[in-house]
Tab-separated table of C-alpha atoms in Angstrom:
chain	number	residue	atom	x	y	z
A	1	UNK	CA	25.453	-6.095	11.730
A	2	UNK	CA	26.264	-3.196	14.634
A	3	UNK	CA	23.136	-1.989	16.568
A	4	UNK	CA	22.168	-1.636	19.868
A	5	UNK	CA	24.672	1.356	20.974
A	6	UNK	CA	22.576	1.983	24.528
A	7	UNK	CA	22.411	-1.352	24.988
A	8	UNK	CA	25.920	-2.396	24.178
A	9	UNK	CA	25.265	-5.346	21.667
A	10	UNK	CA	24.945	-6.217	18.270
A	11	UNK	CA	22.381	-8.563	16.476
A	12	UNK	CA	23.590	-11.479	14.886
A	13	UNK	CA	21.013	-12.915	13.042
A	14	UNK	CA	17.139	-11.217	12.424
A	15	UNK	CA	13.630	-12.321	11.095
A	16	UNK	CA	10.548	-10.592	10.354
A	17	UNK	CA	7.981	-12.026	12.509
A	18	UNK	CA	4.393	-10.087	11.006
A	19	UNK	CA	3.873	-6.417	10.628
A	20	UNK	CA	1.159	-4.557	12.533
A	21	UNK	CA	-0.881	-1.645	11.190
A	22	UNK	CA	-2.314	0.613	13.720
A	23	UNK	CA	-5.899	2.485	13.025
A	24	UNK	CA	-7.464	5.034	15.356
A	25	UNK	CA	-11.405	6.178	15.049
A	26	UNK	CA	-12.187	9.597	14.889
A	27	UNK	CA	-15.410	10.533	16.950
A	28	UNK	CA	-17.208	10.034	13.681
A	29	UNK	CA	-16.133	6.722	13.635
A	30	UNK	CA	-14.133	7.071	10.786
A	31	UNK	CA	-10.838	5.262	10.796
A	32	UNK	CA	-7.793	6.819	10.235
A	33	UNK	CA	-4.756	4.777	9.650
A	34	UNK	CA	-1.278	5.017	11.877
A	35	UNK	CA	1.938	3.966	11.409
A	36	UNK	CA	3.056	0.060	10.191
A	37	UNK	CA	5.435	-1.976	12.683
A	38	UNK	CA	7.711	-4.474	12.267
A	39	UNK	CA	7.780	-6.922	14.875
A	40	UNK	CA	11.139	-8.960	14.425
A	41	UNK	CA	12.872	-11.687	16.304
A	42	UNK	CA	16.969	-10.973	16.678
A	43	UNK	CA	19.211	-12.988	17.933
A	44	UNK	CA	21.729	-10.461	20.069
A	45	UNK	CA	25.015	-10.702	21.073
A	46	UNK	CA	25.973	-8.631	24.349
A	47	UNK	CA	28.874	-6.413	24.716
A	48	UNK	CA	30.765	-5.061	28.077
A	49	UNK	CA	28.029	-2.903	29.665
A	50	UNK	CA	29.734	0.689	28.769
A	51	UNK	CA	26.712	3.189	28.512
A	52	UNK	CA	27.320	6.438	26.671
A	53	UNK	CA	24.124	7.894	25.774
A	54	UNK	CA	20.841	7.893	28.706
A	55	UNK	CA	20.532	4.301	28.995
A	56	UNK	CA	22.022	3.511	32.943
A	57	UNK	CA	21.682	0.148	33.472
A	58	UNK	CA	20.252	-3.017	31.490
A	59	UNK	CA	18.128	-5.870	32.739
A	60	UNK	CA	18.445	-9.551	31.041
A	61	UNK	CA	15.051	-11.452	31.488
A	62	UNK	CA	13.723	-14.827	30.860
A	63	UNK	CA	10.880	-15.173	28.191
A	64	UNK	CA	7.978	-15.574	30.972
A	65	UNK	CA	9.199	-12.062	32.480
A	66	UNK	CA	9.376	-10.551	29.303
A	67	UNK	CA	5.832	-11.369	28.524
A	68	UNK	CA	5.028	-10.250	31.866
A	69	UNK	CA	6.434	-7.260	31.761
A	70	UNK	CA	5.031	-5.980	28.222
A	71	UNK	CA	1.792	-3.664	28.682
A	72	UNK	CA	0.467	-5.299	25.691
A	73	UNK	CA	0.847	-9.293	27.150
A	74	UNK	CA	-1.043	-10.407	24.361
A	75	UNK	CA	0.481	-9.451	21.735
A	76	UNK	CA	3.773	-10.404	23.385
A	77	UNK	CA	2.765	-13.911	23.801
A	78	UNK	CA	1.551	-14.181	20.133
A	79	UNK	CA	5.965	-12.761	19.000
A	80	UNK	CA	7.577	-14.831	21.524
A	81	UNK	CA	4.855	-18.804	19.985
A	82	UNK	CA	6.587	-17.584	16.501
A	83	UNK	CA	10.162	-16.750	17.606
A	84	UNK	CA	10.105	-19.845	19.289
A	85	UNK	CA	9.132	-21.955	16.085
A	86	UNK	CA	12.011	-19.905	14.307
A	87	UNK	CA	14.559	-20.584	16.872
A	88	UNK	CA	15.093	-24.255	18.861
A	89	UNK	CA	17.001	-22.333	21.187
A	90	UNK	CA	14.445	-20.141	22.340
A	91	UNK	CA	13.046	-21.973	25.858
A	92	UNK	CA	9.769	-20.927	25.855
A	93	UNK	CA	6.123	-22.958	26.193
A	94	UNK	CA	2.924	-20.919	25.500
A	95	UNK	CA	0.158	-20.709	27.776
């Protein structure tokens, strides 16, 4: 499977994690429903760094900095305690 053109790499192998549906309130408080996201674990494959499009550079971090990194840690943390049950490779202890 060929993805990943800014980043230069391709995914291997992929698995739905969950889905998340988004709602916003309205000042009325009624809700008003946004888009669906797939949250997915992929195992990735990298390529010679060659960027072509605005990506300049890339940055390959551990699990603990990607969690810490995220704005939305939470969330985070709850994709990388079910990527790690899905993959043995995955080095990665929840808080």
């Amino acid at each position: 499977m060929k993805s990943g053109e800014e980043a230069c790499s391709h995914v291997v192998e992929s698995h739905l994690l969950f889905g998340l549906r988004f709602v916003e309130l309205d000042e009325h408080g009624s809700v008003h429903h946004g888009g669906v996201h797939a949250k997915m674990w992929a195992r990735v494959e990298l390529e010679e760094w060659n960027p072509q499009f605005e990506m300049t550079r890339r940055r390959l971090v551990s699990p603990d900095e990607a969690v810490d990194l995220c704005t939305f840690s939470n969330l985070t943390r709850r994709m990388m305690a079910r990527a790690a049950r899905r993959d043995p490779m995955l080095a990665w202890e929840p808080e």
